[in-house]
Amino acid sequence: MSEAHTGTNAGADSDVIRLLIADDQDLVRYGLRLVLDAHPGIEVVGEAADGAEAVRAAGRLAPDVVLMDVRMPGTDGIEATREITATHPGVRVLMLTTYDVDEYAFGALQAGAAGFLLKNTRPDELIAAVRAVVTGDAVVSPRVTAKLIEIAVPHLARDEAPARARELDALSDRERDVFALVGRGLTNREIAAALHVTESTVKAHFGRILMKLEVPNRVLAVIRAYELGVVRVEP
């Protein structure tokens, strides 16, 4: 088992992102460690070979981010994510899979994952994704996002029009503006530029949106935007 591995950047300053890798394949963990340890802003603090080990390691090592394989023996990545996010809400989980989109994707996001990436993601995109989830953004590969919306929206329970209107009425005009841009997939920085406000203002608005609409994370907020008709699925 791999839980006892420690990162090569021990002693780095507090601005360094602490990261845990959870994957049942030794070569995958080794490859991810090579990519991530080569980046001065990231410290790989440990590895786990299955979901149960990832849960224990998250509690022991207090990482900022967990790179979590979806499919692992025993406790899979979805259940491990659910346990980690429930017990350690400050830990961000970024799911990795070799598959495009399947039944696991939506379950992973409902479990509290902050993002969903394919394992063939380029190293620079992986680094950017790790940084993004630490700042509160959600990250899903564009190909996965499009397919996820295509799969999820028709199966989500749609409220009657008056109920949908009440949900949107709960949002202020500026919160609606932010919600629409979130639904289009823009990051907080891009939304701030579009609305000519600060990024911290966008984060504050988005926090209130999540609370009012009772959705747990950014990706599910995107899906909610489609469900409520704020953003339309392109024909």
PDB file of C-alpha atoms in Angstrom:
ATOM      1  CA  MET A   1       0.000   0.000   0.000  1.00  0.00           C
ATOM      2  CA  SER A   2       1.149   3.549  -0.637  1.00  0.00           C
ATOM      3  CA  GLU A   3      -0.311   5.716   2.097  1.00  0.00           C
ATOM      4  CA  ALA A   4       3.010   6.278   3.832  1.00  0.00           C
ATOM      5  CA  HIS A   5       4.742   7.925   0.869  1.00  0.00           C
ATOM      6  CA  THR A   6       5.730  11.518   1.508  1.00  0.00           C
ATOM      7  CA  GLY A   7       6.302  14.338  -0.939  1.00  0.00           C
ATOM      8  CA  THR A   8       9.693  15.476  -2.129  1.00  0.00           C
ATOM      9  CA  ASN A   9       9.047  19.121  -1.292  1.00  0.00           C
ATOM     10  CA  ALA A  10       8.637  18.725   2.479  1.00  0.00           C
ATOM     11  CA  GLY A  11       9.238  21.975   4.286  1.00  0.00           C
ATOM     12  CA  ALA A  12       7.919  24.134   1.457  1.00  0.00           C
ATOM     13  CA  ASP A  13       6.075  27.322   2.423  1.00  0.00           C
ATOM     14  CA  SER A  14       2.360  27.421   3.168  1.00  0.00           C
ATOM     15  CA  ASP A  15       1.487  28.771  -0.298  1.00  0.00           C
ATOM     16  CA  VAL A  16       2.432  25.428  -1.806  1.00  0.00           C
ATOM     17  CA  ILE A  17      -0.566  23.242  -2.681  1.00  0.00           C
ATOM     18  CA  ARG A  18      -0.545  19.958  -0.726  1.00  0.00           C
ATOM     19  CA  LEU A  19      -1.762  17.125  -2.921  1.00  0.00           C
ATOM     20  CA  LEU A  20      -2.717  13.471  -2.406  1.00  0.00           C
ATOM     21  CA  ILE A  21      -2.819  11.008  -5.327  1.00  0.00           C
ATOM     22  CA  ALA A  22      -5.333   8.127  -5.146  1.00  0.00           C
ATOM     23  CA  ASP A  23      -5.178   5.514  -7.912  1.00  0.00           C
ATOM     24  CA  ASP A  24      -4.982   1.725  -7.841  1.00  0.00           C
ATOM     25  CA  GLN A  25      -2.369   1.590 -10.645  1.00  0.00           C
ATOM     26  CA  ASP A  26       1.221   2.048  -9.536  1.00  0.00           C
ATOM     27  CA  LEU A  27       2.365   3.412 -12.893  1.00  0.00           C
ATOM     28  CA  VAL A  28      -0.406   6.011 -12.980  1.00  0.00           C
ATOM     29  CA  ARG A  29       0.506   7.265  -9.507  1.00  0.00           C
ATOM     30  CA  TYR A  30       4.182   7.331 -10.483  1.00  0.00           C
ATOM     31  CA  GLY A  31       3.465   9.305 -13.646  1.00  0.00           C
ATOM     32  CA  LEU A  32       1.246  11.808 -11.850  1.00  0.00           C
ATOM     33  CA  ARG A  33       3.872  12.261  -9.128  1.00  0.00           C
ATOM     34  CA  LEU A  34       6.563  12.974 -11.736  1.00  0.00           C
ATOM     35  CA  VAL A  35       4.418  15.662 -13.354  1.00  0.00           C
ATOM     36  CA  LEU A  36       3.242  17.256 -10.120  1.00  0.00           C
ATOM     37  CA  ASP A  37       6.484  17.097  -8.136  1.00  0.00           C
ATOM     38  CA  ALA A  38       8.216  18.879 -11.020  1.00  0.00           C
ATOM     39  CA  HIS A  39       6.032  21.926 -10.338  1.00  0.00           C
ATOM     40  CA  PRO A  40       7.436  24.196  -7.588  1.00  0.00           C
ATOM     41  CA  GLY A  41       3.979  25.245  -6.405  1.00  0.00           C
ATOM     42  CA  ILE A  42       2.767  21.729  -5.619  1.00  0.00           C
ATOM     43  CA  GLU A  43       3.852  19.219  -2.977  1.00  0.00           C
ATOM     44  CA  VAL A  44       2.719  15.598  -3.318  1.00  0.00           C
ATOM     45  CA  VAL A  45       2.260  14.686   0.330  1.00  0.00           C
ATOM     46  CA  GLY A  46       1.093  11.115  -0.177  1.00  0.00           C
ATOM     47  CA  GLU A  47      -0.411   8.370  -2.302  1.00  0.00           C
ATOM     48  CA  ALA A  48      -3.249   5.894  -1.852  1.00  0.00           C
ATOM     49  CA  ALA A  49      -3.980   2.706  -3.783  1.00  0.00           C
ATOM     50  CA  ASP A  50      -7.707   2.488  -3.020  1.00  0.00           C
ATOM     51  CA  GLY A  51     -10.592   4.584  -1.753  1.00  0.00           C
ATOM     52  CA  ALA A  52     -10.422   3.494   1.883  1.00  0.00           C
ATOM     53  CA  GLU A  53      -6.733   4.323   2.003  1.00  0.00           C
ATOM     54  CA  ALA A  54      -7.460   7.706   0.407  1.00  0.00           C
ATOM     55  CA  VAL A  55      -9.986   8.505   3.139  1.00  0.00           C
ATOM     56  CA  ARG A  56      -7.472   7.643   5.863  1.00  0.00           C
ATOM     57  CA  ALA A  57      -4.683   9.566   4.150  1.00  0.00           C
ATOM     58  CA  ALA A  58      -6.865  12.649   3.707  1.00  0.00           C
ATOM     59  CA  GLY A  59      -7.485  12.726   7.438  1.00  0.00           C
ATOM     60  CA  ARG A  60      -3.851  12.123   8.333  1.00  0.00           C
ATOM     61  CA  LEU A  61      -2.115  14.324   5.762  1.00  0.00           C
ATOM     62  CA  ALA A  62      -4.618  17.206   5.416  1.00  0.00           C
ATOM     63  CA  PRO A  63      -4.081  17.790   1.681  1.00  0.00           C
ATOM     64  CA  ASP A  64      -5.556  20.766  -0.147  1.00  0.00           C
ATOM     65  CA  VAL A  65      -6.429  18.615  -3.172  1.00  0.00           C
ATOM     66  CA  VAL A  66      -6.969  14.891  -3.762  1.00  0.00           C
ATOM     67  CA  LEU A  67      -6.511  13.531  -7.289  1.00  0.00           C
ATOM     68  CA  MET A  68      -8.982  10.636  -7.138  1.00  0.00           C
ATOM     69  CA  ASP A  69      -9.402   7.775  -9.587  1.00  0.00           C
ATOM     70  CA  VAL A  70     -13.088   6.987 -10.124  1.00  0.00           C
ATOM     71  CA  ARG A  71     -12.795   3.211 -10.319  1.00  0.00           C
ATOM     72  CA  MET A  72     -10.789   1.468  -7.599  1.00  0.00           C
ATOM     73  CA  PRO A  73     -11.229  -1.865  -5.794  1.00  0.00           C
ATOM     74  CA  GLY A  74     -13.139  -1.920  -2.530  1.00  0.00           C
ATOM     75  CA  THR A  75     -14.186   1.621  -1.704  1.00  0.00           C
ATOM     76  CA  ASP A  76     -14.394   3.328  -5.090  1.00  0.00           C
ATOM     77  CA  GLY A  77     -13.541   6.947  -5.844  1.00  0.00           C
ATOM     78  CA  ILE A  78     -17.121   8.176  -5.556  1.00  0.00           C
ATOM     79  CA  GLU A  79     -17.684   6.791  -2.063  1.00  0.00           C
ATOM     80  CA  ALA A  80     -14.211   7.965  -0.974  1.00  0.00           C
ATOM     81  CA  THR A  81     -15.021  11.439  -2.293  1.00  0.00           C
ATOM     82  CA  ARG A  82     -18.322  11.477  -0.418  1.00  0.00           C
ATOM     83  CA  GLU A  83     -16.579  10.548   2.846  1.00  0.00           C
ATOM     84  CA  ILE A  84     -13.725  13.013   2.384  1.00  0.00           C
ATOM     85  CA  THR A  85     -15.896  16.000   1.470  1.00  0.00           C
ATOM     86  CA  ALA A  86     -18.303  15.260   4.324  1.00  0.00           C
ATOM     87  CA  THR A  87     -15.543  14.903   6.929  1.00  0.00           C
ATOM     88  CA  HIS A  88     -13.032  17.402   5.553  1.00  0.00           C
ATOM     89  CA  PRO A  89     -15.000  20.097   3.695  1.00  0.00           C
ATOM     90  CA  GLY A  90     -11.866  22.117   3.016  1.00  0.00           C
ATOM     91  CA  VAL A  91     -10.354  19.342   0.882  1.00  0.00           C
ATOM     92  CA  ARG A  92     -11.028  19.633  -2.854  1.00  0.00           C
ATOM     93  CA  VAL A  93     -11.353  16.375  -4.809  1.00  0.00           C
ATOM     94  CA  LEU A  94     -10.462  16.290  -8.492  1.00  0.00           C
ATOM     95  CA  MET A  95     -11.690  13.095 -10.169  1.00  0.00           C
ATOM     96  CA  LEU A  96      -9.613  11.344 -12.849  1.00  0.00           C
ATOM     97  CA  THR A  97     -10.817   8.697 -15.284  1.00  0.00           C
ATOM     98  CA  THR A  98      -9.751   6.994 -18.494  1.00  0.00           C
ATOM     99  CA  TYR A  99     -13.355   7.105 -19.689  1.00  0.00           C
ATOM    100  CA  ASP A 100     -15.122   9.977 -21.441  1.00  0.00           C
ATOM    101  CA  VAL A 101     -18.415  10.145 -19.550  1.00  0.00           C
ATOM    102  CA  ASP A 102     -20.461   7.374 -18.027  1.00  0.00           C
ATOM    103  CA  GLU A 103     -22.743   6.807 -15.065  1.00  0.00           C
ATOM    104  CA  TYR A 104     -19.871   7.566 -12.693  1.00  0.00           C
ATOM    105  CA  ALA A 105     -19.461  11.208 -13.736  1.00  0.00           C
ATOM    106  CA  PHE A 106     -22.670  12.645 -12.327  1.00  0.00           C
ATOM    107  CA  GLY A 107     -22.371  10.497  -9.203  1.00  0.00           C
ATOM    108  CA  ALA A 108     -18.873  11.825  -8.582  1.00  0.00           C
ATOM    109  CA  LEU A 109     -20.036  15.423  -8.800  1.00  0.00           C
ATOM    110  CA  GLN A 110     -23.030  14.763  -6.566  1.00  0.00           C
ATOM    111  CA  ALA A 111     -20.615  13.239  -4.050  1.00  0.00           C
ATOM    112  CA  GLY A 112     -18.899  16.619  -3.795  1.00  0.00           C
ATOM    113  CA  ALA A 113     -16.084  16.405  -6.341  1.00  0.00           C
ATOM    114  CA  ALA A 114     -14.762  19.781  -7.446  1.00  0.00           C
ATOM    115  CA  GLY A 115     -13.884  18.578 -10.919  1.00  0.00           C
ATOM    116  CA  PHE A 116     -13.708  15.745 -13.395  1.00  0.00           C
ATOM    117  CA  LEU A 117     -10.784  15.260 -15.785  1.00  0.00           C
ATOM    118  CA  LEU A 118      -9.680  12.611 -18.230  1.00  0.00           C
ATOM    119  CA  LYS A 119      -6.349  10.899 -17.545  1.00  0.00           C
ATOM    120  CA  ASN A 120      -5.076  11.938 -20.975  1.00  0.00           C
ATOM    121  CA  THR A 121      -5.296  15.589 -19.924  1.00  0.00           C
ATOM    122  CA  ARG A 122      -2.079  17.445 -20.768  1.00  0.00           C
ATOM    123  CA  PRO A 123       0.290  18.156 -17.837  1.00  0.00           C
ATOM    124  CA  ASP A 124      -0.204  21.930 -18.094  1.00  0.00           C
ATOM    125  CA  GLU A 125      -3.990  21.467 -18.015  1.00  0.00           C
ATOM    126  CA  LEU A 126      -3.686  19.207 -14.958  1.00  0.00           C
ATOM    127  CA  ILE A 127      -1.608  21.812 -13.111  1.00  0.00           C
ATOM    128  CA  ALA A 128      -4.101  24.528 -14.062  1.00  0.00           C
ATOM    129  CA  ALA A 129      -6.984  22.353 -12.853  1.00  0.00           C
ATOM    130  CA  VAL A 130      -5.327  21.744  -9.476  1.00  0.00           C
ATOM    131  CA  ARG A 131      -4.789  25.476  -9.048  1.00  0.00           C
ATOM    132  CA  ALA A 132      -8.347  26.258 -10.115  1.00  0.00           C
ATOM    133  CA  VAL A 133     -10.056  23.951  -7.627  1.00  0.00           C
ATOM    134  CA  VAL A 134      -7.946  25.370  -4.791  1.00  0.00           C
ATOM    135  CA  THR A 135      -9.311  28.842  -5.554  1.00  0.00           C
ATOM    136  CA  GLY A 136     -12.892  27.572  -5.522  1.00  0.00           C
ATOM    137  CA  ASP A 137     -13.525  27.026  -9.221  1.00  0.00           C
ATOM    138  CA  ALA A 138     -14.848  23.719 -10.496  1.00  0.00           C
ATOM    139  CA  VAL A 139     -13.037  22.009 -13.328  1.00  0.00           C
ATOM    140  CA  VAL A 140     -14.524  19.629 -15.851  1.00  0.00           C
ATOM    141  CA  SER A 141     -13.018  18.837 -19.230  1.00  0.00           C
ATOM    142  CA  PRO A 142     -15.074  20.694 -21.884  1.00  0.00           C
ATOM    143  CA  ARG A 143     -15.833  17.386 -23.636  1.00  0.00           C
ATOM    144  CA  VAL A 144     -17.044  15.934 -20.342  1.00  0.00           C
ATOM    145  CA  THR A 145     -19.100  19.031 -19.484  1.00  0.00           C
ATOM    146  CA  ALA A 146     -21.005  18.941 -22.768  1.00  0.00           C
ATOM    147  CA  LYS A 147     -21.731  15.233 -22.464  1.00  0.00           C
ATOM    148  CA  LEU A 148     -22.599  15.524 -18.776  1.00  0.00           C
ATOM    149  CA  ILE A 149     -25.188  18.194 -19.499  1.00  0.00           C
ATOM    150  CA  GLU A 150     -26.569  16.172 -22.402  1.00  0.00           C
ATOM    151  CA  ILE A 151     -26.979  13.138 -20.135  1.00  0.00           C
ATOM    152  CA  ALA A 152     -28.010  14.812 -16.900  1.00  0.00           C
ATOM    153  CA  VAL A 153     -30.450  17.552 -17.863  1.00  0.00           C
ATOM    154  CA  PRO A 154     -33.160  15.327 -19.424  1.00  0.00           C
ATOM    155  CA  HIS A 155     -33.124  13.097 -16.327  1.00  0.00           C
ATOM    156  CA  LEU A 156     -33.195  15.792 -13.691  1.00  0.00           C
ATOM    157  CA  ALA A 157     -36.588  16.393 -12.108  1.00  0.00           C
ATOM    158  CA  ARG A 158     -37.928  19.585 -13.655  1.00  0.00           C
ATOM    159  CA  ASP A 159     -40.027  21.842 -11.463  1.00  0.00           C
ATOM    160  CA  GLU A 160     -43.225  23.401 -12.715  1.00  0.00           C
ATOM    161  CA  ALA A 161     -42.820  26.883 -14.178  1.00  0.00           C
ATOM    162  CA  PRO A 162     -44.021  28.734 -11.037  1.00  0.00           C
ATOM    163  CA  ALA A 163     -41.507  26.836  -8.889  1.00  0.00           C
ATOM    164  CA  ARG A 164     -38.688  27.653 -11.330  1.00  0.00           C
ATOM    165  CA  ALA A 165     -39.722  31.297 -11.316  1.00  0.00           C
ATOM    166  CA  ARG A 166     -39.642  31.384  -7.517  1.00  0.00           C
ATOM    167  CA  GLU A 167     -36.089  30.023  -7.503  1.00  0.00           C
ATOM    168  CA  LEU A 168     -34.915  32.711  -9.900  1.00  0.00           C
ATOM    169  CA  ASP A 169     -36.874  35.397  -8.037  1.00  0.00           C
ATOM    170  CA  ALA A 170     -34.792  34.568  -4.977  1.00  0.00           C
ATOM    171  CA  LEU A 171     -31.713  35.844  -6.826  1.00  0.00           C
ATOM    172  CA  SER A 172     -30.824  39.517  -7.097  1.00  0.00           C
ATOM    173  CA  ASP A 173     -30.306  41.006 -10.560  1.00  0.00           C
ATOM    174  CA  ARG A 174     -26.533  40.819 -10.178  1.00  0.00           C
ATOM    175  CA  GLU A 175     -26.716  37.254  -8.861  1.00  0.00           C
ATOM    176  CA  ARG A 176     -28.727  36.330 -11.963  1.00  0.00           C
ATOM    177  CA  ASP A 177     -26.019  37.886 -14.131  1.00  0.00           C
ATOM    178  CA  VAL A 178     -23.349  35.850 -12.347  1.00  0.00           C
ATOM    179  CA  PHE A 179     -25.480  32.686 -12.473  1.00  0.00           C
ATOM    180  CA  ALA A 180     -25.940  33.006 -16.236  1.00  0.00           C
ATOM    181  CA  LEU A 181     -22.187  33.381 -16.794  1.00  0.00           C
ATOM    182  CA  VAL A 182     -21.440  30.457 -14.468  1.00  0.00           C
ATOM    183  CA  GLY A 183     -23.904  28.433 -16.532  1.00  0.00           C
ATOM    184  CA  ARG A 184     -21.953  29.317 -19.674  1.00  0.00           C
ATOM    185  CA  GLY A 185     -18.824  27.864 -18.067  1.00  0.00           C
ATOM    186  CA  LEU A 186     -16.920  31.065 -17.288  1.00  0.00           C
ATOM    187  CA  THR A 187     -14.442  31.129 -14.395  1.00  0.00           C
ATOM    188  CA  ASN A 188     -14.683  33.660 -11.563  1.00  0.00           C
ATOM    189  CA  ARG A 189     -11.921  35.709 -13.168  1.00  0.00           C
ATOM    190  CA  GLU A 190     -13.681  35.752 -16.532  1.00  0.00           C
ATOM    191  CA  ILE A 191     -16.978  36.701 -14.888  1.00  0.00           C
ATOM    192  CA  ALA A 192     -15.281  39.524 -12.992  1.00  0.00           C
ATOM    193  CA  ALA A 193     -13.871  40.896 -16.248  1.00  0.00           C
ATOM    194  CA  ALA A 194     -17.220  40.590 -18.034  1.00  0.00           C
ATOM    195  CA  LEU A 195     -19.135  42.375 -15.270  1.00  0.00           C
ATOM    196  CA  HIS A 196     -16.365  44.870 -14.412  1.00  0.00           C
ATOM    197  CA  VAL A 197     -16.246  43.835 -10.749  1.00  0.00           C
ATOM    198  CA  THR A 198     -13.590  42.237  -8.562  1.00  0.00           C
ATOM    199  CA  GLU A 199     -13.079  38.497  -8.382  1.00  0.00           C
ATOM    200  CA  SER A 200     -13.876  38.555  -4.657  1.00  0.00           C
ATOM    201  CA  THR A 201     -17.229  40.176  -5.465  1.00  0.00           C
ATOM    202  CA  VAL A 202     -18.000  37.366  -7.911  1.00  0.00           C
ATOM    203  CA  LYS A 203     -17.092  34.771  -5.268  1.00  0.00           C
ATOM    204  CA  ALA A 204     -19.429  36.447  -2.771  1.00  0.00           C
ATOM    205  CA  HIS A 205     -22.307  36.515  -5.260  1.00  0.00           C
ATOM    206  CA  PHE A 206     -21.698  32.903  -6.234  1.00  0.00           C
ATOM    207  CA  GLY A 207     -21.647  31.773  -2.613  1.00  0.00           C
ATOM    208  CA  ARG A 208     -25.099  33.293  -2.149  1.00  0.00           C
ATOM    209  CA  ILE A 209     -26.320  31.640  -5.365  1.00  0.00           C
ATOM    210  CA  LEU A 210     -25.255  28.206  -4.111  1.00  0.00           C
ATOM    211  CA  MET A 211     -27.017  28.830  -0.808  1.00  0.00           C
ATOM    212  CA  LYS A 212     -30.256  30.135  -2.333  1.00  0.00           C
ATOM    213  CA  LEU A 213     -30.511  27.411  -4.984  1.00  0.00           C
ATOM    214  CA  GLU A 214     -29.329  24.717  -2.570  1.00  0.00           C
ATOM    215  CA  VAL A 215     -26.710  23.245  -4.884  1.00  0.00           C
ATOM    216  CA  PRO A 216     -23.405  22.044  -3.398  1.00  0.00           C
ATOM    217  CA  ASN A 217     -20.874  22.934  -6.075  1.00  0.00           C
ATOM    218  CA  ARG A 218     -20.173  24.824  -9.279  1.00  0.00           C
ATOM    219  CA  VAL A 219     -20.677  21.969 -11.721  1.00  0.00           C
ATOM    220  CA  LEU A 220     -24.126  21.163 -10.363  1.00  0.00           C
ATOM    221  CA  ALA A 221     -24.864  24.904 -10.492  1.00  0.00           C
ATOM    222  CA  VAL A 222     -24.085  24.790 -14.219  1.00  0.00           C
ATOM    223  CA  ILE A 223     -26.523  21.916 -14.653  1.00  0.00           C
ATOM    224  CA  ARG A 224     -29.108  23.814 -12.596  1.00  0.00           C
ATOM    225  CA  ALA A 225     -28.712  26.802 -14.916  1.00  0.00           C
ATOM    226  CA  TYR A 226     -29.660  24.554 -17.845  1.00  0.00           C
ATOM    227  CA  GLU A 227     -32.529  23.021 -15.917  1.00  0.00           C
ATOM    228  CA  LEU A 228     -33.971  26.431 -15.026  1.00  0.00           C
ATOM    229  CA  GLY A 229     -33.599  27.677 -18.589  1.00  0.00           C
ATOM    230  CA  VAL A 230     -31.021  30.330 -17.704  1.00  0.00           C
ATOM    231  CA  VAL A 231     -28.738  28.685 -20.273  1.00  0.00           C
ATOM    232  CA  ARG A 232     -30.096  26.773 -23.256  1.00  0.00           C
ATOM    233  CA  VAL A 233     -28.721  23.555 -24.722  1.00  0.00           C
ATOM    234  CA  GLU A 234     -27.556  24.336 -28.242  1.00  0.00           C
ATOM    235  CA  PRO A 235     -29.378  22.320 -30.922  1.00  0.00           C
TER     236      PRO A 235
END
